[in-house]
Short mmCIF file of C-alpha atoms in Angstrom, two decimals:
data_model
loop_
_atom_site.label_atom_id
_atom_site.label_comp_id
_atom_site.label_asym_id
_atom_site.label_seq_id
_atom_site.Cartn_x
_atom_site.Cartn_y
_atom_site.Cartn_z
CA MET X 491 -7.57 32.15 50.48
CA ALA X 492 -7.73 28.29 50.37
CA GLU X 493 -4.30 26.68 49.70
CA LEU X 494 -3.80 25.89 45.64
CA ALA X 495 -4.34 22.19 46.12
CA GLN X 496 -7.32 22.39 48.84
CA GLU X 497 -9.07 24.85 45.89
CA ILE X 498 -8.39 22.14 43.16
CA GLY X 499 -9.94 19.38 45.72
CA PHE X 500 -13.89 21.64 45.69
CA MET X 501 -13.29 22.06 42.21
CA GLN X 502 -13.10 19.01 41.54
CA ARG X 503 -15.41 17.61 44.71
CA ALA X 504 -18.02 20.25 42.58
CA LEU X 505 -16.72 18.33 39.45
CA ALA X 506 -17.96 15.36 41.01
CA LEU X 507 -21.67 16.24 41.48
CA SER X 508 -21.76 17.83 37.96
CA GLN X 509 -21.59 15.01 37.19
CA GLN X 510 -24.93 13.47 39.07
CA ALA X 511 -27.13 16.00 37.94
CA LEU X 512 -27.18 13.15 34.01
CA PRO X 513 -28.63 12.81 32.33
CA ALA X 514 -32.05 14.10 34.37
CA CYS X 515 -31.02 17.80 34.18
CA ARG X 516 -30.75 17.85 30.56
CA PRO X 517 -31.22 19.97 27.95
CA ASN X 518 -29.27 22.59 30.59
CA PRO X 519 -25.81 21.79 30.66
CA PRO X 520 -25.12 19.26 33.62
CA VAL X 521 -22.77 21.95 36.85
CA GLY X 522 -21.40 21.26 40.48
CA CYS X 523 -21.23 23.38 43.33
CA VAL X 524 -19.58 23.24 46.25
CA LEU X 525 -20.17 25.90 49.36
CA VAL X 526 -17.04 27.09 51.27
CA LYS X 527 -16.18 28.48 55.16
CA GLU X 528 -12.88 28.23 56.30
CA GLY X 529 -11.75 25.27 54.50
CA LYS X 530 -15.27 23.39 54.84
CA ILE X 531 -17.43 22.48 52.51
CA VAL X 532 -20.22 23.54 54.12
CA SER X 533 -22.93 22.64 51.47
CA GLU X 534 -23.10 21.18 47.70
CA GLY X 535 -25.43 21.09 44.20
CA PHE X 536 -26.18 20.18 41.22
CA THR X 537 -27.87 21.04 37.88
CA GLN X 538 -32.20 19.68 38.88
CA PRO X 539 -34.08 18.75 35.99
CA PRO X 540 -35.04 21.62 33.86
CA GLY X 541 -37.21 24.47 35.66
CA LEU X 542 -36.47 23.54 39.18
CA HIS X 543 -32.84 25.15 40.87
CA HIS X 544 -29.31 24.54 38.62
CA ALA X 545 -26.67 24.24 41.01
CA GLU X 546 -25.86 26.63 42.81
CA ALA X 547 -29.28 27.71 43.13
CA MET X 548 -29.63 24.07 44.98
CA ALA X 549 -26.05 24.62 46.53
CA LEU X 550 -27.65 28.08 48.76
CA ALA X 551 -30.98 26.34 49.51
CA ASN X 552 -29.57 23.57 51.04
CA TYR X 553 -27.84 26.52 52.96
CA ASP X 554 -28.87 29.37 55.26
CA LEU X 555 -26.22 30.62 57.47
CA PRO X 556 -24.56 34.43 56.10
CA LEU X 557 -23.08 33.56 53.29
CA ASN X 558 -19.98 36.53 53.62
CA GLU X 559 -17.42 34.34 54.72
CA VAL X 560 -18.67 31.61 51.81
CA THR X 561 -16.79 30.66 48.51
CA ALA X 562 -18.40 28.47 46.03
CA TYR X 563 -16.66 26.57 43.56
CA VAL X 564 -18.37 26.32 40.22
CA THR X 565 -17.58 24.10 37.14
CA LEU X 566 -19.76 26.21 34.82
CA GLU X 567 -19.70 30.10 34.62
CA PRO X 568 -22.95 30.92 36.48
CA CYS X 569 -25.85 32.07 34.75
CA SER X 570 -26.82 35.37 33.74
CA PHE X 571 -30.57 35.22 32.91
CA VAL X 572 -33.26 34.44 33.56
CA GLY X 573 -34.91 31.60 32.48
CA ARG X 574 -36.84 28.53 33.54
CA THR X 575 -35.73 29.33 36.18
CA PRO X 576 -33.72 33.02 38.59
CA SER X 577 -30.24 33.40 37.28
CA CYS X 578 -27.73 32.16 39.38
CA ALA X 579 -25.22 35.02 38.67
CA HIS X 580 -27.82 37.18 40.18
CA THR X 581 -28.59 35.13 43.62
CA LEU X 582 -25.01 34.96 44.51
CA VAL X 583 -24.77 38.78 44.84
CA ALA X 584 -28.02 39.23 46.86
CA LYS X 585 -27.51 36.51 48.93
CA GLY X 586 -23.49 38.18 49.68
CA ILE X 587 -20.83 35.16 48.78
CA LYS X 588 -17.60 36.18 48.88
CA ARG X 589 -16.13 34.94 46.46
CA VAL X 590 -16.77 32.72 43.41
CA VAL X 591 -13.90 29.94 41.40
CA VAL X 592 -15.46 29.36 38.02
CA ALA X 593 -13.79 26.38 35.97
CA VAL X 594 -15.56 26.83 32.71
CA LEU X 595 -17.01 30.77 31.27
CA ASP X 596 -19.83 29.75 29.00
CA PRO X 597 -20.16 29.84 25.45
CA ASP X 598 -23.88 30.44 25.32
CA PRO X 599 -24.53 34.17 23.92
CA ARG X 600 -26.80 34.80 26.70
CA ASN X 601 -24.64 34.25 29.18
CA SER X 602 -20.99 34.24 27.24
CA GLY X 603 -18.97 36.57 30.58
CA LYS X 604 -22.06 38.15 31.68
CA GLY X 605 -22.52 36.25 34.74
CA ILE X 606 -18.45 36.66 35.53
CA ASP X 607 -19.49 40.25 34.60
CA VAL X 608 -22.61 40.79 36.73
CA LEU X 609 -20.87 39.15 40.63
CA LYS X 610 -17.73 40.89 39.39
CA GLN X 611 -19.57 44.68 39.04
CA ALA X 612 -21.55 43.59 42.90
CA GLY X 613 -17.77 43.37 44.60
CA ILE X 614 -17.56 39.88 44.61
CA GLU X 615 -13.78 38.92 43.81
CA VAL X 616 -13.81 35.96 40.84
CA SER X 617 -11.36 33.46 39.97
CA ILE X 618 -11.50 31.57 36.08
CA GLY X 619 -10.42 28.36 35.53
CA LEU X 620 -9.46 26.40 38.04
CA CYS X 621 -9.51 22.25 36.50
CA GLU X 622 -11.00 24.41 33.57
CA GLN X 623 -8.90 21.70 30.85
CA GLU X 624 -10.30 18.70 33.17
CA VAL X 625 -14.05 20.05 33.98
CA PHE X 626 -14.23 21.30 29.59
CA ASN X 627 -13.47 16.99 29.33
CA PHE X 628 -16.07 16.49 30.46
CA ILE X 629 -18.67 19.73 29.77
CA SER X 630 -17.51 19.87 26.01
CA PRO X 631 -20.04 17.64 24.27
CA TYR X 632 -23.25 20.88 26.12
CA LEU X 633 -20.13 24.06 25.49
CA LEU X 634 -19.77 22.76 21.72
CA LYS X 635 -23.32 22.91 21.47
CA ASN X 636 -23.32 26.34 22.50
CA LYS X 637 -20.41 27.18 19.86
#
C-alpha cells in the first residue's frame, strides 16, 4: 500500500483530471481516475461525453496489462448500473483490479453504495474518503442535484 502522502497525490491527480471532463461530460458528473502500479501512475481517465467512456473505463482502455497489482483512485464511487455505458464497478471486477480508492460516495439512488458493494463482494479492497472534502467541494453541484 502506498504512503498516505503519495495516495493523496494520486487522488489529487484524479481530481485534476475530473476538471478536464467539463463541460463535455454533462449531464454526467465530472469524474477522474488514475491507475497506479508499484507507486507509479500507469493510466488516467476522465468522464467523456454522454454515451462514451466514464473515467474508470477510459483509464482501463488506456492500459492493457494485468490489473492484479493495480490500484484505481477514483473521485466518485464507480457506477453499479448499466445506462448508456456498462457498469464501471462490474468492469473493474471483471478486469481483476486489486484495490479501489474512492473519494466520495455517489448519492444517486441508482448507485448510492451499490458500486462499493459490488467491489467488496468480489473481494476487492476498497477505501473510501481520501481527499473527500476537496473532491466534494468540486463535485458538489452534481451531488447536491441528486440529493
